[in-house]
Amino acid sequence: MFVSDVPQNLEEIPPGAELARVLEALDWEHLSDHDLIRVLQAQARQTAHYQAGQAWTINKVAERYQEGYRQDSFEFHDAAKGAACEVGAALNLTRRAAEGETGFSVELLRHRPAVFAALLLGRIDMRRARVLVDETQHVTDAIAQSAIEQLLPEAPGLTTGQLRYRIAKLCLDADPEAARKRYERSVTDRRLELRPTCSGTADLCGLDLPPHIAASISRWIHKEAINLKNLGDDRSMDQLRADIYLDLLRRRYKNGKITRADFGNLDMRVTAETLTGASEGSAELGGFGPVVGDVARQVAESQEHVHRRWMLIDPDTKQPIDGGIT
């Protein structure tokens, strides 16, 4: 029998069997506007609870495979592949998707237990859990645990973009030298990838690029798109940015060279200590996010055709103390 009255304490009911019974008993079609939102939030908590349970089960499958392979003197890598095959067959996933789900579940349960607990209790959803896990895999467990402890209380009120930004800054500042080495390793892998899409179009992506160069180009493209829009161009902003991007790449060489464009302004928030090299603290690149200190110094020393708008930040108060344009 369905009921239309939503319990007054709905927000206090923890996800699990009791909340499932309450939600199943409701007559969803006759809920008030206010109760629709309350039920939506309760459903989100219950969904997170079940997703945590699925991650637990996938990790348990991996554990069983690991135990069996250990007895036969196989490596854990083989056990993980076997578990992923089992998960893929059970959930009808591609090999890559199954390996991704298995790897995430193992990481969540074995290395990020606080994130698992928050997901199980419905305090965060799977999107935020994935950000907390994925964005801390490149740092030590100690740094990851510290960042997660600081962010978990705030995570429910942050968007995934805000959460990703906060994690990046905490991880950069926790070990600047390690962050610099990660950046240097990653930028050596810079590359261009062409990917066909299922709709017959193509994705042309530059990966692992120096962030200050990528950000300045992106800003310039956006500025030019606005100029065209103001002139009455009926293309959308997304279409304009994409078309300008392609037009730039299709420019012909002139006398063996490509004339550089003026890429406009580039904003950087940085402490004096970082700028002078006395500290390896992170800086903030406008339109991009946190970057290692070495990138901030590269921006300051660059001779590229870009106007650098800089702001010196007090390392203690985080407030601006000076600024200008060069």
mmCIF file of C-alpha atoms in Angstrom:
data_model
loop_
_atom_site.group_PDB
_atom_site.id
_atom_site.type_symbol
_atom_site.label_atom_id
_atom_site.label_comp_id
_atom_site.label_asym_id
_atom_site.label_seq_id
_atom_site.Cartn_x
_atom_site.Cartn_y
_atom_site.Cartn_z
ATOM 1 C CA MET A 1 0.000 0.000 0.000
ATOM 2 C CA PHE A 2 1.374 3.406 -0.963
ATOM 3 C CA VAL A 3 1.383 6.463 1.319
ATOM 4 C CA SER A 4 1.760 10.093 0.332
ATOM 5 C CA ASP A 5 2.869 11.418 3.737
ATOM 6 C CA VAL A 6 6.636 11.674 3.953
ATOM 7 C CA PRO A 7 8.058 11.041 7.456
ATOM 8 C CA GLN A 8 9.137 14.204 9.239
ATOM 9 C CA ASN A 9 12.455 12.570 10.135
ATOM 10 C CA LEU A 10 13.258 11.426 6.580
ATOM 11 C CA GLU A 11 16.581 13.294 6.605
ATOM 12 C CA GLU A 12 17.601 11.466 9.789
ATOM 13 C CA ILE A 13 16.960 7.945 8.504
ATOM 14 C CA PRO A 14 20.328 6.400 7.577
ATOM 15 C CA PRO A 15 20.552 4.654 4.217
ATOM 16 C CA GLY A 16 19.888 0.957 4.339
ATOM 17 C CA ALA A 17 16.948 -1.363 4.864
ATOM 18 C CA GLU A 18 14.766 1.105 6.800
ATOM 19 C CA LEU A 19 15.175 3.939 4.300
ATOM 20 C CA ALA A 20 14.518 1.489 1.460
ATOM 21 C CA ARG A 21 11.203 0.465 3.057
ATOM 22 C CA VAL A 22 10.176 4.095 3.565
ATOM 23 C CA LEU A 23 10.967 5.066 -0.024
ATOM 24 C CA GLU A 24 9.236 2.023 -1.502
ATOM 25 C CA ALA A 25 6.062 2.757 0.489
ATOM 26 C CA LEU A 26 5.699 6.309 -0.832
ATOM 27 C CA ASP A 27 3.216 7.262 -3.526
ATOM 28 C CA TRP A 28 5.688 9.260 -5.619
ATOM 29 C CA GLU A 29 3.031 10.625 -7.972
ATOM 30 C CA HIS A 30 1.246 12.513 -5.184
ATOM 31 C CA LEU A 31 4.196 14.040 -3.343
ATOM 32 C CA SER A 32 4.190 17.781 -2.708
ATOM 33 C CA ASP A 33 6.788 19.978 -4.404
ATOM 34 C CA HIS A 34 8.744 20.244 -1.148
ATOM 35 C CA ASP A 35 8.601 16.514 -0.468
ATOM 36 C CA LEU A 36 9.771 15.707 -3.993
ATOM 37 C CA ILE A 37 13.092 17.382 -3.168
ATOM 38 C CA ARG A 38 13.335 15.646 0.205
ATOM 39 C CA VAL A 39 12.704 12.274 -1.431
ATOM 40 C CA LEU A 40 15.238 13.034 -4.163
ATOM 41 C CA GLN A 41 17.897 13.670 -1.504
ATOM 42 C CA ALA A 42 16.944 10.484 0.339
ATOM 43 C CA GLN A 43 17.131 8.495 -2.896
ATOM 44 C CA ALA A 44 20.609 9.920 -3.516
ATOM 45 C CA ARG A 45 21.740 8.739 -0.062
ATOM 46 C CA GLN A 46 20.287 5.290 -0.662
ATOM 47 C CA THR A 47 21.883 5.078 -4.112
ATOM 48 C CA ALA A 48 25.288 5.972 -2.650
ATOM 49 C CA HIS A 49 24.797 3.266 -0.014
ATOM 50 C CA TYR A 50 24.112 0.618 -2.650
ATOM 51 C CA GLN A 51 27.027 1.806 -4.801
ATOM 52 C CA ALA A 52 29.329 1.459 -1.801
ATOM 53 C CA GLY A 53 27.994 -2.055 -1.330
ATOM 54 C CA GLN A 54 28.725 -2.900 -4.951
ATOM 55 C CA ALA A 55 32.280 -1.578 -4.584
ATOM 56 C CA TRP A 56 32.692 -3.736 -1.465
ATOM 57 C CA THR A 57 31.526 -6.806 -3.387
ATOM 58 C CA ILE A 58 33.846 -6.141 -6.326
ATOM 59 C CA ASN A 59 36.775 -5.773 -3.938
ATOM 60 C CA LYS A 60 35.779 -9.039 -2.270
ATOM 61 C CA VAL A 61 35.808 -10.775 -5.674
ATOM 62 C CA ALA A 62 39.348 -9.432 -6.170
ATOM 63 C CA GLU A 63 40.332 -10.708 -2.711
ATOM 64 C CA ARG A 64 39.028 -14.197 -3.478
ATOM 65 C CA TYR A 65 40.952 -14.256 -6.745
ATOM 66 C CA GLN A 66 44.064 -13.020 -4.956
ATOM 67 C CA GLU A 67 43.786 -15.813 -2.384
ATOM 68 C CA GLY A 68 43.373 -18.426 -5.087
ATOM 69 C CA TYR A 69 46.218 -17.123 -7.229
ATOM 70 C CA ARG A 70 48.522 -16.858 -4.206
ATOM 71 C CA GLN A 71 48.105 -20.556 -3.587
ATOM 72 C CA ASP A 72 49.109 -21.219 -7.194
ATOM 73 C CA SER A 73 52.093 -18.810 -7.050
ATOM 74 C CA PHE A 74 50.584 -16.284 -9.467
ATOM 75 C CA GLU A 75 51.150 -12.549 -9.154
ATOM 76 C CA PHE A 76 48.451 -10.163 -7.902
ATOM 77 C CA HIS A 77 48.340 -8.580 -11.358
ATOM 78 C CA ASP A 78 47.032 -11.875 -12.716
ATOM 79 C CA ALA A 79 44.478 -12.071 -9.912
ATOM 80 C CA ALA A 80 43.274 -8.532 -10.640
ATOM 81 C CA LYS A 81 42.830 -9.370 -14.320
ATOM 82 C CA GLY A 82 40.916 -12.500 -13.396
ATOM 83 C CA ALA A 83 38.666 -10.576 -11.031
ATOM 84 C CA ALA A 84 38.025 -7.912 -13.672
ATOM 85 C CA CYS A 85 36.986 -10.612 -16.146
ATOM 86 C CA GLU A 86 34.539 -11.983 -13.579
ATOM 87 C CA VAL A 87 33.121 -8.521 -12.874
ATOM 88 C CA GLY A 88 32.839 -7.786 -16.583
ATOM 89 C CA ALA A 89 30.912 -10.991 -17.201
ATOM 90 C CA ALA A 90 28.583 -10.377 -14.252
ATOM 91 C CA LEU A 91 27.788 -6.770 -15.188
ATOM 92 C CA ASN A 92 28.132 -7.109 -18.973
ATOM 93 C CA LEU A 93 30.966 -4.559 -19.162
ATOM 94 C CA THR A 94 33.741 -4.066 -21.679
ATOM 95 C CA ARG A 95 37.190 -5.182 -20.586
ATOM 96 C CA ARG A 96 38.320 -1.598 -20.013
ATOM 97 C CA ALA A 97 35.206 -0.703 -18.024
ATOM 98 C CA ALA A 98 35.496 -3.849 -15.908
ATOM 99 C CA GLU A 99 39.157 -3.165 -15.152
ATOM 100 C CA GLY A 100 38.272 0.422 -14.258
ATOM 101 C CA GLU A 101 35.497 -0.613 -11.867
ATOM 102 C CA THR A 102 37.671 -3.281 -10.269
ATOM 103 C CA GLY A 103 40.646 -0.971 -9.868
ATOM 104 C CA PHE A 104 38.513 1.782 -8.361
ATOM 105 C CA SER A 105 36.798 -0.578 -5.914
ATOM 106 C CA VAL A 106 40.101 -2.058 -4.741
ATOM 107 C CA GLU A 107 41.597 1.414 -4.277
ATOM 108 C CA LEU A 108 38.493 2.642 -2.431
ATOM 109 C CA LEU A 109 38.288 -0.264 0.010
ATOM 110 C CA ARG A 110 41.979 -0.867 0.653
ATOM 111 C CA HIS A 111 43.505 2.595 0.501
ATOM 112 C CA ARG A 112 40.686 5.141 0.976
ATOM 113 C CA PRO A 113 38.520 3.635 3.739
ATOM 114 C CA ALA A 114 37.298 7.042 4.940
ATOM 115 C CA VAL A 115 35.870 7.746 1.494
ATOM 116 C CA PHE A 116 34.204 4.319 1.454
ATOM 117 C CA ALA A 117 32.649 4.970 4.870
ATOM 118 C CA ALA A 118 31.271 8.342 3.748
ATOM 119 C CA LEU A 119 29.817 6.755 0.600
ATOM 120 C CA LEU A 120 28.272 3.889 2.561
ATOM 121 C CA LEU A 121 26.563 6.371 4.905
ATOM 122 C CA GLY A 122 25.285 8.426 1.978
ATOM 123 C CA ARG A 123 27.224 11.526 3.018
ATOM 124 C CA ILE A 124 28.818 11.798 -0.421
ATOM 125 C CA ASP A 125 27.770 10.415 -3.789
ATOM 126 C CA MET A 126 29.771 8.255 -6.180
ATOM 127 C CA ARG A 127 30.841 11.254 -8.279
ATOM 128 C CA ARG A 128 32.559 12.858 -5.298
ATOM 129 C CA ALA A 129 33.969 9.528 -4.133
ATOM 130 C CA ARG A 130 35.598 9.010 -7.530
ATOM 131 C CA VAL A 131 37.158 12.466 -7.420
ATOM 132 C CA LEU A 132 38.554 11.855 -3.928
ATOM 133 C CA VAL A 133 40.021 8.513 -5.003
ATOM 134 C CA ASP A 134 41.189 9.326 -8.528
ATOM 135 C CA GLU A 135 42.737 12.704 -7.710
ATOM 136 C CA THR A 136 44.849 11.325 -4.837
ATOM 137 C CA GLN A 137 46.310 8.248 -6.541
ATOM 138 C CA HIS A 138 49.477 10.084 -7.582
ATOM 139 C CA VAL A 139 50.523 11.022 -4.024
ATOM 140 C CA THR A 140 51.595 9.023 -0.981
ATOM 141 C CA ASP A 141 48.930 7.510 1.246
ATOM 142 C CA ALA A 142 49.893 9.938 4.029
ATOM 143 C CA ILE A 143 49.322 13.001 1.836
ATOM 144 C CA ALA A 144 46.129 11.512 0.410
ATOM 145 C CA GLN A 145 44.773 10.717 3.869
ATOM 146 C CA SER A 146 45.527 14.234 5.106
ATOM 147 C CA ALA A 147 43.799 15.842 2.105
ATOM 148 C CA ILE A 148 40.780 13.560 2.420
ATOM 149 C CA GLU A 149 40.446 14.230 6.160
ATOM 150 C CA GLN A 150 40.404 17.966 5.482
ATOM 151 C CA LEU A 151 37.932 17.783 2.617
ATOM 152 C CA LEU A 152 35.437 15.078 3.589
ATOM 153 C CA PRO A 153 33.430 17.331 5.953
ATOM 154 C CA GLU A 154 33.068 19.920 3.177
ATOM 155 C CA ALA A 155 32.739 17.521 0.240
ATOM 156 C CA PRO A 156 28.904 17.254 0.256
ATOM 157 C CA GLY A 157 28.648 21.018 -0.311
ATOM 158 C CA LEU A 158 31.289 21.214 -3.033
ATOM 159 C CA THR A 159 30.828 20.543 -6.724
ATOM 160 C CA THR A 160 33.155 17.957 -8.242
ATOM 161 C CA GLY A 161 35.041 20.793 -9.931
ATOM 162 C CA GLN A 162 35.531 22.623 -6.634
ATOM 163 C CA LEU A 163 36.538 19.387 -4.935
ATOM 164 C CA ARG A 164 39.059 18.580 -7.660
ATOM 165 C CA TYR A 165 40.560 22.068 -7.337
ATOM 166 C CA ARG A 166 40.883 21.815 -3.537
ATOM 167 C CA ILE A 167 42.516 18.386 -3.751
ATOM 168 C CA ALA A 168 44.999 19.568 -6.372
ATOM 169 C CA LYS A 169 46.097 22.507 -4.233
ATOM 170 C CA LEU A 170 46.421 20.464 -1.039
ATOM 171 C CA CYS A 171 48.482 17.800 -2.820
ATOM 172 C CA LEU A 172 50.732 20.383 -4.489
ATOM 173 C CA ASP A 173 51.419 22.205 -1.237
ATOM 174 C CA ALA A 174 51.910 19.035 0.827
ATOM 175 C CA ASP A 175 55.084 18.066 -1.063
ATOM 176 C CA PRO A 176 56.165 20.724 -3.606
ATOM 177 C CA GLU A 177 59.287 18.838 -4.672
ATOM 178 C CA ALA A 178 57.347 15.671 -5.460
ATOM 179 C CA ALA A 179 54.743 17.789 -7.273
ATOM 180 C CA ARG A 180 57.473 19.381 -9.388
ATOM 181 C CA LYS A 181 58.854 15.964 -10.328
ATOM 182 C CA ARG A 182 55.372 14.694 -11.239
ATOM 183 C CA TYR A 183 54.866 17.741 -13.434
ATOM 184 C CA GLU A 184 58.215 17.273 -15.174
ATOM 185 C CA ARG A 185 57.518 13.580 -15.813
ATOM 186 C CA SER A 186 54.049 14.308 -17.113
ATOM 187 C CA VAL A 187 54.988 17.182 -19.410
ATOM 188 C CA THR A 188 57.595 14.988 -21.109
ATOM 189 C CA ASP A 189 54.661 12.780 -22.170
ATOM 190 C CA ARG A 190 52.886 15.673 -23.927
ATOM 191 C CA ARG A 191 51.193 14.460 -27.066
ATOM 192 C CA LEU A 192 48.423 14.988 -29.568
ATOM 193 C CA GLU A 193 45.665 12.415 -29.884
ATOM 194 C CA LEU A 194 43.006 12.025 -32.560
ATOM 195 C CA ARG A 195 39.977 10.011 -31.465
ATOM 196 C CA PRO A 196 37.010 9.081 -33.648
ATOM 197 C CA THR A 197 33.609 9.353 -31.970
ATOM 198 C CA CYS A 198 30.587 7.082 -32.354
ATOM 199 C CA SER A 199 28.705 9.877 -34.165
ATOM 200 C CA GLY A 200 31.303 10.140 -36.924
ATOM 201 C CA THR A 201 33.036 13.272 -35.641
ATOM 202 C CA ALA A 202 36.530 13.484 -34.168
ATOM 203 C CA ASP A 203 38.205 14.652 -30.956
ATOM 204 C CA LEU A 204 41.589 16.334 -31.396
ATOM 205 C CA CYS A 205 43.229 16.653 -27.999
ATOM 206 C CA GLY A 206 46.524 17.955 -26.689
ATOM 207 C CA LEU A 207 47.424 16.045 -23.515
ATOM 208 C CA ASP A 208 49.882 16.733 -20.690
ATOM 209 C CA LEU A 209 50.632 20.230 -21.983
ATOM 210 C CA PRO A 210 52.354 22.994 -19.988
ATOM 211 C CA PRO A 211 49.349 24.531 -18.192
ATOM 212 C CA HIS A 212 50.342 28.184 -18.590
ATOM 213 C CA ILE A 213 50.665 27.836 -22.362
ATOM 214 C CA ALA A 214 47.417 25.873 -22.683
ATOM 215 C CA ALA A 215 45.555 28.343 -20.457
ATOM 216 C CA SER A 216 46.780 31.394 -22.381
ATOM 217 C CA ILE A 217 45.756 29.857 -25.715
ATOM 218 C CA SER A 218 42.359 28.855 -24.326
ATOM 219 C CA ARG A 219 41.780 32.372 -23.014
ATOM 220 C CA TRP A 220 42.758 33.924 -26.342
ATOM 221 C CA ILE A 221 40.420 31.605 -28.255
ATOM 222 C CA HIS A 222 37.576 32.497 -25.881
ATOM 223 C CA LYS A 223 38.251 36.222 -26.352
ATOM 224 C CA GLU A 224 38.188 35.878 -30.129
ATOM 225 C CA ALA A 225 34.948 33.893 -29.933
ATOM 226 C CA ILE A 226 33.347 36.725 -27.944
ATOM 227 C CA ASN A 227 34.517 39.235 -30.555
ATOM 228 C CA LEU A 228 32.904 37.211 -33.342
ATOM 229 C CA LYS A 229 29.707 36.815 -31.317
ATOM 230 C CA ASN A 230 29.528 40.578 -30.774
ATOM 231 C CA LEU A 231 29.835 41.058 -34.535
ATOM 232 C CA GLY A 232 26.662 39.032 -35.018
ATOM 233 C CA ASP A 233 28.008 35.540 -35.713
ATOM 234 C CA ASP A 234 25.124 33.105 -35.172
ATOM 235 C CA ARG A 235 27.293 30.143 -34.162
ATOM 236 C CA SER A 236 27.216 29.096 -30.506
ATOM 237 C CA MET A 237 30.169 29.944 -28.275
ATOM 238 C CA ASP A 238 31.200 26.283 -28.219
ATOM 239 C CA GLN A 239 31.113 26.159 -32.012
ATOM 240 C CA LEU A 240 33.049 29.412 -32.309
ATOM 241 C CA ARG A 241 35.783 28.260 -29.934
ATOM 242 C CA ALA A 242 36.105 24.938 -31.765
ATOM 243 C CA ASP A 243 36.205 26.618 -35.185
ATOM 244 C CA ILE A 244 38.814 29.167 -34.086
ATOM 245 C CA TYR A 245 40.887 26.317 -32.666
ATOM 246 C CA LEU A 246 40.783 24.503 -36.007
ATOM 247 C CA ASP A 247 41.431 27.686 -37.983
ATOM 248 C CA LEU A 248 44.571 28.335 -35.934
ATOM 249 C CA LEU A 249 45.862 24.829 -36.563
ATOM 250 C CA ARG A 250 45.118 25.041 -40.288
ATOM 251 C CA ARG A 251 47.094 28.252 -40.835
ATOM 252 C CA ARG A 252 49.667 27.942 -43.569
ATOM 253 C CA TYR A 253 53.347 28.515 -42.945
ATOM 254 C CA LYS A 254 54.616 31.876 -44.172
ATOM 255 C CA ASN A 255 58.279 31.809 -45.150
ATOM 256 C CA GLY A 256 58.661 28.608 -43.177
ATOM 257 C CA LYS A 257 57.242 30.132 -39.985
ATOM 258 C CA ILE A 258 53.901 30.720 -38.321
ATOM 259 C CA THR A 259 53.327 34.245 -37.055
ATOM 260 C CA ARG A 260 52.510 34.153 -33.366
ATOM 261 C CA ALA A 261 49.235 35.598 -32.152
ATOM 262 C CA ASP A 262 48.879 37.923 -29.186
ATOM 263 C CA PHE A 263 47.317 35.603 -26.627
ATOM 264 C CA GLY A 264 46.005 38.394 -24.390
ATOM 265 C CA ASN A 265 46.095 38.302 -20.584
ATOM 266 C CA LEU A 266 47.269 35.557 -18.260
ATOM 267 C CA ASP A 267 46.389 35.811 -14.556
ATOM 268 C CA MET A 268 48.679 34.379 -11.888
ATOM 269 C CA ARG A 269 48.297 34.465 -8.089
ATOM 270 C CA VAL A 270 51.628 33.667 -6.470
ATOM 271 C CA THR A 271 53.594 34.386 -3.303
ATOM 272 C CA ALA A 272 56.854 36.333 -3.495
ATOM 273 C CA GLU A 273 58.660 33.343 -1.997
ATOM 274 C CA THR A 274 57.452 31.068 -4.795
ATOM 275 C CA LEU A 275 58.173 33.652 -7.475
ATOM 276 C CA THR A 276 61.775 34.113 -6.316
ATOM 277 C CA GLY A 277 62.402 30.403 -5.798
ATOM 278 C CA ALA A 278 62.693 30.686 -2.013
ATOM 279 C CA SER A 279 59.652 28.418 -1.744
ATOM 280 C CA GLU A 280 58.172 25.713 -3.943
ATOM 281 C CA GLY A 281 54.603 26.480 -2.887
ATOM 282 C CA SER A 282 51.890 26.243 -5.510
ATOM 283 C CA ALA A 283 50.524 29.180 -7.496
ATOM 284 C CA GLU A 284 47.083 29.730 -8.988
ATOM 285 C CA LEU A 285 46.763 30.106 -12.751
ATOM 286 C CA GLY A 286 43.602 31.964 -13.718
ATOM 287 C CA GLY A 287 41.215 29.852 -15.768
ATOM 288 C CA PHE A 288 43.139 26.674 -14.924
ATOM 289 C CA GLY A 289 43.752 26.152 -11.200
ATOM 290 C CA PRO A 290 46.725 25.257 -8.966
ATOM 291 C CA VAL A 291 50.121 24.796 -10.638
ATOM 292 C CA VAL A 292 53.581 23.953 -9.323
ATOM 293 C CA GLY A 293 55.847 26.859 -8.427
ATOM 294 C CA ASP A 294 58.151 26.244 -11.368
ATOM 295 C CA VAL A 295 55.322 26.976 -13.799
ATOM 296 C CA ALA A 296 54.704 30.334 -12.107
ATOM 297 C CA ARG A 297 58.354 31.248 -12.587
ATOM 298 C CA GLN A 298 58.218 30.148 -16.232
ATOM 299 C CA VAL A 299 55.263 32.478 -16.762
ATOM 300 C CA ALA A 300 57.135 35.366 -15.150
ATOM 301 C CA GLU A 301 60.205 34.784 -17.317
ATOM 302 C CA SER A 302 58.364 33.964 -20.545
ATOM 303 C CA GLN A 303 58.824 36.095 -23.658
ATOM 304 C CA GLU A 304 55.584 34.839 -25.215
ATOM 305 C CA HIS A 305 53.163 37.359 -26.692
ATOM 306 C CA VAL A 306 50.985 37.488 -23.594
ATOM 307 C CA HIS A 307 50.149 40.140 -21.009
ATOM 308 C CA ARG A 308 50.893 38.734 -17.553
ATOM 309 C CA ARG A 309 48.579 40.016 -14.845
ATOM 310 C CA TRP A 310 50.240 39.005 -11.599
ATOM 311 C CA MET A 311 49.205 39.249 -7.963
ATOM 312 C CA LEU A 312 51.505 38.679 -5.002
ATOM 313 C CA ILE A 313 49.810 36.854 -2.127
ATOM 314 C CA ASP A 314 50.731 36.943 1.548
ATOM 315 C CA PRO A 315 51.574 33.295 2.360
ATOM 316 C CA ASP A 316 49.973 33.550 5.804
ATOM 317 C CA THR A 317 46.795 35.548 5.206
ATOM 318 C CA LYS A 318 46.366 34.508 1.539
ATOM 319 C CA GLN A 319 45.432 38.133 0.816
ATOM 320 C CA PRO A 320 46.842 40.203 -2.109
ATOM 321 C CA ILE A 321 49.701 42.534 -1.193
ATOM 322 C CA ASP A 322 50.772 43.752 -4.642
ATOM 323 C CA GLY A 323 49.962 43.310 -8.312
ATOM 324 C CA GLY A 324 50.399 44.597 -11.818
ATOM 325 C CA ILE A 325 50.541 43.827 -15.551
ATOM 326 C CA THR A 326 53.697 43.151 -17.561
#
